[in-house]
PDB file of C-alpha atoms in Angstrom:
ATOM      1  CA  MET A 555      40.629  59.584 -29.810  1.00  0.00           C
ATOM      2  CA  LEU A 556      39.536  57.778 -26.572  1.00  0.00           C
ATOM      3  CA  GLY A 557      42.621  55.236 -26.799  1.00  0.00           C
ATOM      4  CA  PHE A 558      42.745  51.846 -26.253  1.00  0.00           C
ATOM      5  CA  GLY A 559      40.219  49.859 -23.565  1.00  0.00           C
ATOM      6  CA  LEU A 560      39.109  46.681 -22.208  1.00  0.00           C
ATOM      7  CA  GLY A 561      35.553  45.697 -21.414  1.00  0.00           C
ATOM      8  CA  LEU A 562      35.444  45.516 -17.425  1.00  0.00           C
ATOM      9  CA  ARG A 563      34.302  42.214 -16.429  1.00  0.00           C
ATOM     10  CA  SER A 564      33.601  41.380 -12.571  1.00  0.00           C
ATOM     11  CA  PRO A 565      36.654  38.895 -12.250  1.00  0.00           C
ATOM     12  CA  HIS A 566      38.762  41.847 -12.792  1.00  0.00           C
ATOM     13  CA  TYR A 567      37.114  44.648 -10.423  1.00  0.00           C
ATOM     14  CA  ASP A 568      39.515  43.863  -7.485  1.00  0.00           C
ATOM     15  CA  TYR A 569      42.546  44.023  -9.474  1.00  0.00           C
ATOM     16  CA  VAL A 570      41.568  47.127 -11.327  1.00  0.00           C
ATOM     17  CA  LEU A 571      40.654  48.954  -8.154  1.00  0.00           C
ATOM     18  CA  ALA A 572      43.949  47.935  -6.411  1.00  0.00           C
ATOM     19  CA  ASN A 573      46.160  48.279  -9.074  1.00  0.00           C
ATOM     20  CA  LYS A 574      44.944  51.175 -11.358  1.00  0.00           C
ATOM     21  CA  PRO A 575      46.307  49.742 -14.552  1.00  0.00           C
ATOM     22  CA  ALA A 576      47.308  52.162 -17.366  1.00  0.00           C
ATOM     23  CA  VAL A 577      44.233  51.206 -19.491  1.00  0.00           C
ATOM     24  CA  ASP A 578      42.814  54.538 -21.450  1.00  0.00           C
ATOM     25  CA  TRP A 579      39.229  53.540 -20.704  1.00  0.00           C
ATOM     26  CA  PHE A 580      36.655  50.718 -20.060  1.00  0.00           C
ATOM     27  CA  GLU A 581      33.757  49.742 -21.624  1.00  0.00           C
ATOM     28  CA  LEU A 582      30.875  48.517 -19.240  1.00  0.00           C
ATOM     29  CA  ILE A 583      27.890  46.347 -20.132  1.00  0.00           C
ATOM     30  CA  THR A 584      25.069  48.602 -19.566  1.00  0.00           C
ATOM     31  CA  GLU A 585      22.522  46.075 -18.240  1.00  0.00           C
ATOM     32  CA  ASN A 586      25.167  45.148 -15.668  1.00  0.00           C
ATOM     33  CA  TYR A 587      24.727  48.509 -14.171  1.00  0.00           C
ATOM     34  CA  LEU A 588      21.151  49.625 -14.342  1.00  0.00           C
ATOM     35  CA  ALA A 589      20.157  49.011 -11.094  1.00  0.00           C
ATOM     36  CA  PRO A 590      20.606  51.819  -8.739  1.00  0.00           C
ATOM     37  CA  GLY A 591      22.480  50.616  -5.488  1.00  0.00           C
ATOM     38  CA  GLY A 592      24.207  47.390  -4.902  1.00  0.00           C
ATOM     39  CA  ARG A 593      27.840  46.640  -5.702  1.00  0.00           C
ATOM     40  CA  PRO A 594      28.203  47.155  -9.795  1.00  0.00           C
ATOM     41  CA  ARG A 595      26.889  50.620  -9.245  1.00  0.00           C
ATOM     42  CA  ALA A 596      29.703  51.176  -6.729  1.00  0.00           C
ATOM     43  CA  ILE A 597      31.831  49.591  -8.514  1.00  0.00           C
ATOM     44  CA  LEU A 598      31.106  52.052 -11.486  1.00  0.00           C
ATOM     45  CA  ARG A 599      31.624  54.958  -9.385  1.00  0.00           C
ATOM     46  CA  GLN A 600      35.001  53.695  -8.372  1.00  0.00           C
ATOM     47  CA  ILE A 601      36.204  53.083 -11.893  1.00  0.00           C
ATOM     48  CA  ARG A 602      34.743  56.350 -13.035  1.00  0.00           C
ATOM     49  CA  GLU A 603      36.839  58.501 -10.477  1.00  0.00           C
ATOM     50  CA  HIS A 604      40.047  57.131 -12.396  1.00  0.00           C
ATOM     51  CA  TYR A 605      38.959  56.321 -16.086  1.00  0.00           C
ATOM     52  CA  PRO A 606      36.475  57.137 -19.171  1.00  0.00           C
ATOM     53  CA  VAL A 607      33.827  54.835 -19.606  1.00  0.00           C
ATOM     54  CA  VAL A 608      31.583  53.901 -22.461  1.00  0.00           C
ATOM     55  CA  LEU A 609      28.119  51.979 -22.218  1.00  0.00           C
ATOM     56  CA  HIS A 610      27.708  48.818 -24.308  1.00  0.00           C
ATOM     57  CA  GLY A 611      24.166  47.616 -24.226  1.00  0.00           C
ATOM     58  CA  LEU A 612      22.264  44.729 -25.285  1.00  0.00           C
ATOM     59  CA  SER A 613      18.446  45.904 -25.154  1.00  0.00           C
ATOM     60  CA  PHE A 614      17.925  48.499 -27.804  1.00  0.00           C
ATOM     61  CA  ASN A 615      16.234  45.740 -29.956  1.00  0.00           C
ATOM     62  CA  ILE A 616      16.475  48.267 -32.662  1.00  0.00           C
ATOM     63  CA  GLY A 617      15.641  45.314 -35.416  1.00  0.00           C
ATOM     64  CA  SER A 618      12.394  44.574 -33.808  1.00  0.00           C
ATOM     65  CA  ALA A 619       9.078  46.145 -35.005  1.00  0.00           C
ATOM     66  CA  GLU A 620       7.971  47.143 -31.464  1.00  0.00           C
ATOM     67  CA  PRO A 621       8.403  50.549 -29.923  1.00  0.00           C
ATOM     68  CA  PRO A 622      11.354  51.336 -27.870  1.00  0.00           C
ATOM     69  CA  ASP A 623      11.207  49.973 -24.550  1.00  0.00           C
ATOM     70  CA  PHE A 624      10.863  53.548 -22.686  1.00  0.00           C
ATOM     71  CA  ASP A 625      11.418  52.218 -18.948  1.00  0.00           C
ATOM     72  CA  TYR A 626      14.969  50.540 -20.074  1.00  0.00           C
ATOM     73  CA  LEU A 627      15.834  54.154 -21.847  1.00  0.00           C
ATOM     74  CA  LYS A 628      14.761  55.955 -18.680  1.00  0.00           C
ATOM     75  CA  GLN A 629      17.004  53.768 -16.598  1.00  0.00           C
ATOM     76  CA  LEU A 630      19.527  54.319 -19.027  1.00  0.00           C
ATOM     77  CA  ARG A 631      19.235  58.239 -19.097  1.00  0.00           C
ATOM     78  CA  ALA A 632      19.523  57.898 -15.083  1.00  0.00           C
ATOM     79  CA  LEU A 633      22.829  55.901 -15.478  1.00  0.00           C
ATOM     80  CA  ILE A 634      24.047  58.380 -18.297  1.00  0.00           C
ATOM     81  CA  ARG A 635      23.727  61.244 -16.078  1.00  0.00           C
ATOM     82  CA  GLU A 636      25.872  59.478 -13.263  1.00  0.00           C
ATOM     83  CA  CYS A 637      28.607  58.296 -14.951  1.00  0.00           C
ATOM     84  CA  GLU A 638      28.981  60.698 -18.248  1.00  0.00           C
ATOM     85  CA  PRO A 639      30.016  58.031 -20.649  1.00  0.00           C
ATOM     86  CA  ALA A 640      32.008  58.960 -23.652  1.00  0.00           C
ATOM     87  CA  TRP A 641      29.203  57.281 -25.924  1.00  0.00           C
ATOM     88  CA  VAL A 642      26.568  54.712 -25.642  1.00  0.00           C
ATOM     89  CA  SER A 643      26.527  51.743 -27.854  1.00  0.00           C
ATOM     90  CA  ASP A 644      24.257  48.804 -28.795  1.00  0.00           C
ATOM     91  CA  HIS A 645      23.841  46.364 -31.813  1.00  0.00           C
ATOM     92  CA  ILE A 646      22.087  46.225 -35.100  1.00  0.00           C
ATOM     93  CA  CYS A 647      20.020  43.366 -34.184  1.00  0.00           C
ATOM     94  CA  TRP A 648      16.762  42.149 -32.563  1.00  0.00           C
ATOM     95  CA  THR A 649      16.642  40.675 -29.089  1.00  0.00           C
ATOM     96  CA  GLY A 650      13.047  39.763 -28.162  1.00  0.00           C
ATOM     97  CA  LEU A 651       9.343  40.301 -28.838  1.00  0.00           C
ATOM     98  CA  HIS A 652       6.523  40.942 -26.757  1.00  0.00           C
ATOM     99  CA  GLY A 653       8.486  41.569 -23.418  1.00  0.00           C
ATOM    100  CA  LYS A 654      10.459  37.991 -23.810  1.00  0.00           C
ATOM    101  CA  THR A 655      14.204  38.254 -24.861  1.00  0.00           C
ATOM    102  CA  SER A 656      15.931  35.893 -26.743  1.00  0.00           C
ATOM    103  CA  HIS A 657      19.145  36.403 -24.973  1.00  0.00           C
ATOM    104  CA  ASP A 658      20.573  36.590 -28.053  1.00  0.00           C
ATOM    105  CA  LEU A 659      21.725  39.009 -30.827  1.00  0.00           C
ATOM    106  CA  LEU A 660      19.606  37.961 -33.839  1.00  0.00           C
ATOM    107  CA  PRO A 661      20.185  39.124 -37.244  1.00  0.00           C
ATOM    108  CA  ILE A 662      17.872  41.168 -39.609  1.00  0.00           C
ATOM    109  CA  ALA A 663      17.209  41.451 -43.252  1.00  0.00           C
ATOM    110  CA  TYR A 664      18.567  44.239 -45.046  1.00  0.00           C
ATOM    111  CA  ASN A 665      16.019  45.951 -47.250  1.00  0.00           C
ATOM    112  CA  ALA A 666      14.150  48.981 -47.774  1.00  0.00           C
ATOM    113  CA  GLU A 667      11.459  48.352 -45.345  1.00  0.00           C
ATOM    114  CA  THR A 668      13.966  47.024 -42.341  1.00  0.00           C
ATOM    115  CA  LEU A 669      15.905  50.154 -43.036  1.00  0.00           C
ATOM    116  CA  GLN A 670      13.043  52.519 -42.683  1.00  0.00           C
ATOM    117  CA  GLN A 671      11.811  50.779 -39.377  1.00  0.00           C
ATOM    118  CA  VAL A 672      15.304  50.690 -38.034  1.00  0.00           C
ATOM    119  CA  SER A 673      15.939  54.338 -38.675  1.00  0.00           C
ATOM    120  CA  ASP A 674      12.989  55.497 -36.967  1.00  0.00           C
ATOM    121  CA  LYS A 675      13.538  53.366 -34.074  1.00  0.00           C
ATOM    122  CA  VAL A 676      17.068  54.850 -33.561  1.00  0.00           C
ATOM    123  CA  ASN A 677      15.930  58.294 -34.092  1.00  0.00           C
ATOM    124  CA  GLN A 678      13.302  57.796 -31.072  1.00  0.00           C
ATOM    125  CA  ILE A 679      15.774  56.262 -28.999  1.00  0.00           C
ATOM    126  CA  GLN A 680      18.465  59.145 -29.670  1.00  0.00           C
ATOM    127  CA  ASP A 681      15.591  61.507 -28.948  1.00  0.00           C
ATOM    128  CA  VAL A 682      15.135  60.158 -25.642  1.00  0.00           C
ATOM    129  CA  LEU A 683      18.770  59.918 -24.640  1.00  0.00           C
ATOM    130  CA  GLU A 684      19.277  63.418 -26.182  1.00  0.00           C
ATOM    131  CA  GLN A 685      22.459  62.058 -27.958  1.00  0.00           C
ATOM    132  CA  HIS A 686      23.544  59.994 -30.683  1.00  0.00           C
ATOM    133  CA  VAL A 687      24.177  56.532 -30.494  1.00  0.00           C
ATOM    134  CA  VAL A 688      26.745  54.295 -31.713  1.00  0.00           C
ATOM    135  CA  LEU A 689      25.750  50.715 -33.114  1.00  0.00           C
ATOM    136  CA  GLU A 690      27.743  47.418 -33.752  1.00  0.00           C
ATOM    137  CA  ASN A 691      27.648  45.195 -36.811  1.00  0.00           C
ATOM    138  CA  PRO A 692      26.583  41.806 -35.676  1.00  0.00           C
ATOM    139  CA  SER A 693      28.252  38.559 -36.446  1.00  0.00           C
ATOM    140  CA  VAL A 694      26.149  36.359 -38.706  1.00  0.00           C
ATOM    141  CA  TYR A 695      25.385  32.665 -39.455  1.00  0.00           C
ATOM    142  CA  LEU A 696      22.575  33.193 -42.286  1.00  0.00           C
ATOM    143  CA  GLN A 697      21.065  35.346 -44.768  1.00  0.00           C
ATOM    144  CA  PHE A 698      17.784  36.437 -45.460  1.00  0.00           C
ATOM    145  CA  ARG A 699      15.856  35.866 -48.732  1.00  0.00           C
ATOM    146  CA  SER A 700      14.293  39.162 -48.322  1.00  0.00           C
ATOM    147  CA  SER A 701      17.619  41.125 -48.261  1.00  0.00           C
ATOM    148  CA  GLU A 702      17.807  43.512 -51.069  1.00  0.00           C
ATOM    149  CA  ILE A 703      21.161  45.310 -50.224  1.00  0.00           C
ATOM    150  CA  SER A 704      24.543  44.270 -48.450  1.00  0.00           C
ATOM    151  CA  GLU A 705      25.162  45.173 -44.941  1.00  0.00           C
ATOM    152  CA  ALA A 706      27.406  47.679 -45.649  1.00  0.00           C
ATOM    153  CA  GLU A 707      24.944  49.800 -47.711  1.00  0.00           C
ATOM    154  CA  PHE A 708      22.471  49.151 -45.077  1.00  0.00           C
ATOM    155  CA  ILE A 709      24.830  50.467 -42.678  1.00  0.00           C
ATOM    156  CA  ASN A 710      25.928  53.606 -44.674  1.00  0.00           C
ATOM    157  CA  ALA A 711      22.274  54.435 -45.184  1.00  0.00           C
ATOM    158  CA  LEU A 712      21.403  54.149 -41.437  1.00  0.00           C
ATOM    159  CA  VAL A 713      24.237  56.557 -40.546  1.00  0.00           C
ATOM    160  CA  ASN A 714      23.019  59.004 -43.087  1.00  0.00           C
ATOM    161  CA  ASN A 715      19.406  58.356 -42.101  1.00  0.00           C
ATOM    162  CA  THR A 716      20.014  58.964 -38.257  1.00  0.00           C
ATOM    163  CA  GLY A 717      23.494  60.624 -37.733  1.00  0.00           C
ATOM    164  CA  CYS A 718      24.540  57.694 -35.517  1.00  0.00           C
ATOM    165  CA  LYS A 719      27.871  56.336 -35.646  1.00  0.00           C
ATOM    166  CA  ILE A 720      29.177  52.579 -36.078  1.00  0.00           C
ATOM    167  CA  LEU A 721      31.141  50.279 -33.581  1.00  0.00           C
ATOM    168  CA  LEU A 722      32.961  48.420 -36.163  1.00  0.00           C
ATOM    169  CA  ASP A 723      33.489  44.734 -34.591  1.00  0.00           C
ATOM    170  CA  VAL A 724      36.331  43.710 -36.725  1.00  0.00           C
ATOM    171  CA  ASN A 725      36.099  40.062 -35.273  1.00  0.00           C
ATOM    172  CA  ASN A 726      32.398  40.235 -36.406  1.00  0.00           C
ATOM    173  CA  VAL A 727      33.289  41.212 -40.078  1.00  0.00           C
ATOM    174  CA  TYR A 728      35.457  38.258 -40.209  1.00  0.00           C
ATOM    175  CA  VAL A 729      33.243  35.923 -38.715  1.00  0.00           C
ATOM    176  CA  SER A 730      30.230  37.006 -40.976  1.00  0.00           C
ATOM    177  CA  SER A 731      32.562  37.002 -43.951  1.00  0.00           C
ATOM    178  CA  PHE A 732      33.446  33.243 -43.276  1.00  0.00           C
ATOM    179  CA  ASN A 733      30.182  32.094 -42.695  1.00  0.00           C
ATOM    180  CA  LEU A 734      28.788  33.891 -45.723  1.00  0.00           C
ATOM    181  CA  GLY A 735      31.377  33.466 -48.146  1.00  0.00           C
ATOM    182  CA  HIS A 736      32.179  37.081 -48.435  1.00  0.00           C
ATOM    183  CA  ASP A 737      35.389  38.663 -48.391  1.00  0.00           C
ATOM    184  CA  PRO A 738      35.960  40.670 -45.249  1.00  0.00           C
ATOM    185  CA  TYR A 739      38.097  43.320 -46.734  1.00  0.00           C
ATOM    186  CA  ALA A 740      35.794  44.330 -49.309  1.00  0.00           C
ATOM    187  CA  GLU A 741      33.185  44.625 -46.466  1.00  0.00           C
ATOM    188  CA  ILE A 742      35.355  47.004 -44.707  1.00  0.00           C
ATOM    189  CA  SER A 743      36.135  48.756 -48.133  1.00  0.00           C
ATOM    190  CA  ALA A 744      32.261  49.570 -48.594  1.00  0.00           C
ATOM    191  CA  LEU A 745      31.809  51.085 -45.530  1.00  0.00           C
ATOM    192  CA  ASP A 746      32.095  55.111 -45.573  1.00  0.00           C
ATOM    193  CA  THR A 747      35.225  56.296 -44.139  1.00  0.00           C
ATOM    194  CA  ASN A 748      33.502  58.777 -41.635  1.00  0.00           C
ATOM    195  CA  CYS A 749      31.053  56.386 -40.187  1.00  0.00           C
ATOM    196  CA  VAL A 750      33.250  54.678 -37.557  1.00  0.00           C
ATOM    197  CA  GLN A 751      33.774  55.963 -34.278  1.00  0.00           C
ATOM    198  CA  GLN A 752      35.111  52.685 -32.199  1.00  0.00           C
ATOM    199  CA  PHE A 753      36.503  49.233 -33.223  1.00  0.00           C
ATOM    200  CA  HIS A 754      35.707  46.064 -31.035  1.00  0.00           C
ATOM    201  CA  LEU A 755      38.495  43.076 -31.356  1.00  0.00           C
ATOM    202  CA  ALA A 756      37.782  39.581 -29.861  1.00  0.00           C
ATOM    203  CA  GLY A 757      38.302  35.837 -30.541  1.00  0.00           C
ATOM    204  CA  HIS A 758      36.198  33.183 -31.839  1.00  0.00           C
ATOM    205  CA  THR A 759      35.721  29.538 -32.268  1.00  0.00           C
ATOM    206  CA  ASN A 760      36.434  28.047 -35.421  1.00  0.00           C
ATOM    207  CA  ASN A 761      34.455  24.692 -36.079  1.00  0.00           C
ATOM    208  CA  ASP A 762      35.672  24.211 -39.597  1.00  0.00           C
ATOM    209  CA  SER A 763      32.511  24.787 -41.250  1.00  0.00           C
ATOM    210  CA  HIS A 764      31.662  27.898 -39.426  1.00  0.00           C
ATOM    211  CA  ILE A 765      32.674  30.301 -36.913  1.00  0.00           C
ATOM    212  CA  ILE A 766      30.850  31.425 -33.748  1.00  0.00           C
ATOM    213  CA  ASP A 767      31.633  34.625 -32.081  1.00  0.00           C
ATOM    214  CA  THR A 768      32.420  33.372 -28.469  1.00  0.00           C
ATOM    215  CA  HIS A 769      34.996  36.060 -26.994  1.00  0.00           C
ATOM    216  CA  ASP A 770      36.790  33.054 -25.486  1.00  0.00           C
ATOM    217  CA  HIS A 771      40.100  33.310 -27.311  1.00  0.00           C
ATOM    218  CA  PRO A 772      42.832  35.830 -28.130  1.00  0.00           C
ATOM    219  CA  VAL A 773      42.496  37.595 -31.347  1.00  0.00           C
ATOM    220  CA  CYS A 774      43.723  35.204 -34.098  1.00  0.00           C
ATOM    221  CA  ASP A 775      46.414  36.441 -37.063  1.00  0.00           C
ATOM    222  CA  ALA A 776      43.697  36.933 -39.500  1.00  0.00           C
ATOM    223  CA  VAL A 777      41.618  39.333 -37.234  1.00  0.00           C
ATOM    224  CA  TRP A 778      44.943  41.387 -36.412  1.00  0.00           C
ATOM    225  CA  ASP A 779      45.633  41.491 -40.239  1.00  0.00           C
ATOM    226  CA  LEU A 780      41.959  42.596 -40.967  1.00  0.00           C
ATOM    227  CA  TYR A 781      42.290  45.478 -38.179  1.00  0.00           C
ATOM    228  CA  ALA A 782      45.330  46.862 -39.580  1.00  0.00           C
ATOM    229  CA  PHE A 783      43.516  47.398 -42.692  1.00  0.00           C
ATOM    230  CA  ALA A 784      40.618  49.024 -40.740  1.00  0.00           C
ATOM    231  CA  CYS A 785      43.030  51.370 -38.968  1.00  0.00           C
ATOM    232  CA  ARG A 786      44.499  52.587 -42.425  1.00  0.00           C
ATOM    233  CA  ARG A 787      40.775  53.096 -43.939  1.00  0.00           C
ATOM    234  CA  PHE A 788      39.165  54.571 -41.186  1.00  0.00           C
ATOM    235  CA  GLY A 789      42.212  56.177 -39.346  1.00  0.00           C
ATOM    236  CA  PRO A 790      43.203  56.705 -35.731  1.00  0.00           C
ATOM    237  CA  THR A 791      40.251  55.096 -33.904  1.00  0.00           C
ATOM    238  CA  ALA A 792      39.150  54.032 -30.048  1.00  0.00           C
ATOM    239  CA  THR A 793      39.896  50.321 -29.543  1.00  0.00           C
ATOM    240  CA  LEU A 794      38.476  47.848 -27.378  1.00  0.00           C
ATOM    241  CA  LEU A 795      39.015  44.420 -26.642  1.00  0.00           C
ATOM    242  CA  GLU A 796      36.660  41.992 -25.495  1.00  0.00           C
ATOM    243  CA  ARG A 797      36.879  38.628 -23.539  1.00  0.00           C
ATOM    244  CA  ASP A 798      33.845  37.245 -21.790  1.00  0.00           C
ATOM    245  CA  ASP A 799      34.719  33.528 -21.349  1.00  0.00           C
ATOM    246  CA  ARG A 800      37.791  31.908 -20.222  1.00  0.00           C
ATOM    247  CA  ILE A 801      38.826  35.071 -18.946  1.00  0.00           C
ATOM    248  CA  PRO A 802      42.460  35.326 -18.329  1.00  0.00           C
ATOM    249  CA  PRO A 803      44.517  37.547 -15.631  1.00  0.00           C
ATOM    250  CA  PHE A 804      44.518  41.090 -16.343  1.00  0.00           C
ATOM    251  CA  PRO A 805      47.756  41.283 -17.218  1.00  0.00           C
ATOM    252  CA  GLU A 806      47.493  39.041 -20.082  1.00  0.00           C
ATOM    253  CA  LEU A 807      44.654  41.024 -21.363  1.00  0.00           C
ATOM    254  CA  MET A 808      46.709  44.192 -20.875  1.00  0.00           C
ATOM    255  CA  ALA A 809      49.488  42.680 -23.277  1.00  0.00           C
ATOM    256  CA  GLU A 810      47.196  41.617 -25.889  1.00  0.00           C
ATOM    257  CA  LEU A 811      45.625  45.215 -25.945  1.00  0.00           C
ATOM    258  CA  GLU A 812      49.230  46.435 -26.434  1.00  0.00           C
ATOM    259  CA  GLN A 813      49.511  44.666 -29.598  1.00  0.00           C
ATOM    260  CA  ALA A 814      46.731  46.643 -30.720  1.00  0.00           C
ATOM    261  CA  ARG A 815      48.101  49.724 -29.835  1.00  0.00           C
ATOM    262  CA  GLN A 816      51.294  48.687 -31.771  1.00  0.00           C
ATOM    263  CA  LEU A 817      49.668  47.757 -34.482  1.00  0.00           C
ATOM    264  CA  GLN A 818      47.466  50.727 -35.131  1.00  0.00           C
ATOM    265  CA  THR A 819      50.255  52.783 -34.972  1.00  0.00           C
ATOM    266  CA  TYR A 820      52.401  50.933 -37.140  1.00  0.00           C
ATOM    267  CA  ALA A 821      49.646  50.755 -39.919  1.00  0.00           C
ATOM    268  CA  LEU A 822      48.892  54.292 -39.720  1.00  0.00           C
ATOM    269  CA  GLN A 823      52.633  54.911 -40.391  1.00  0.00           C
ATOM    270  CA  THR A 824      52.537  52.833 -43.395  1.00  0.00           C
ATOM    271  CA  ALA A 825      49.275  53.691 -44.795  1.00  0.00           C
TER     272      ALA A 825
END
């Protein structure tokens, strides 16, 4: 297991390089490091000297019916060769059409047609990258009338069709379940036990009638409880804490990450 990591964000570059904190690994947003040269790529090289990294992208666009963006994949292959990430991840969603990006992670319908389309595209991407990828469950705010199967059934079938693994975002499970009136524990229980490679933890914004996946708060108690349940179901699993807005000083994130480490240890001991 890779251990317990943090999403590397630019406000923390200087702190991390100066202090070499005891983080097991860092997750980097792929698109921030694609361009050769420049400060981000230089920072990446320095980070990589001391830590394992994982690349987490936003541009596979696997839910779109269009072919993969081969120019993007070519850049990604070059980045992979340079930084040798433990794995490469992206999202089960679509993000644009006809060369235009939505700047958001948009949901897809869960049915046989979409499953075949997404599976074919994931296999194409994996062929180009010459490795299996890891895909994250989205945060969802609506359901499609054309959906015929559950998200968990879709994910299980996608894993079987492609050999990919799942980045289980525990906060996203909680957010989606709240918004759609589902049981988050049942959603996790429906996933095959061998499909998960990584967990995400993050905070959200509760607007009473709905929850938005904002990554601007600490992890809430309900998500910690769900994380403990996921640890018991899937066993020791690499865990990543995300914060993308209202970013606190680095030591505060380290303290929150330590909660995850202690909780996973306790959950496994009491499984």
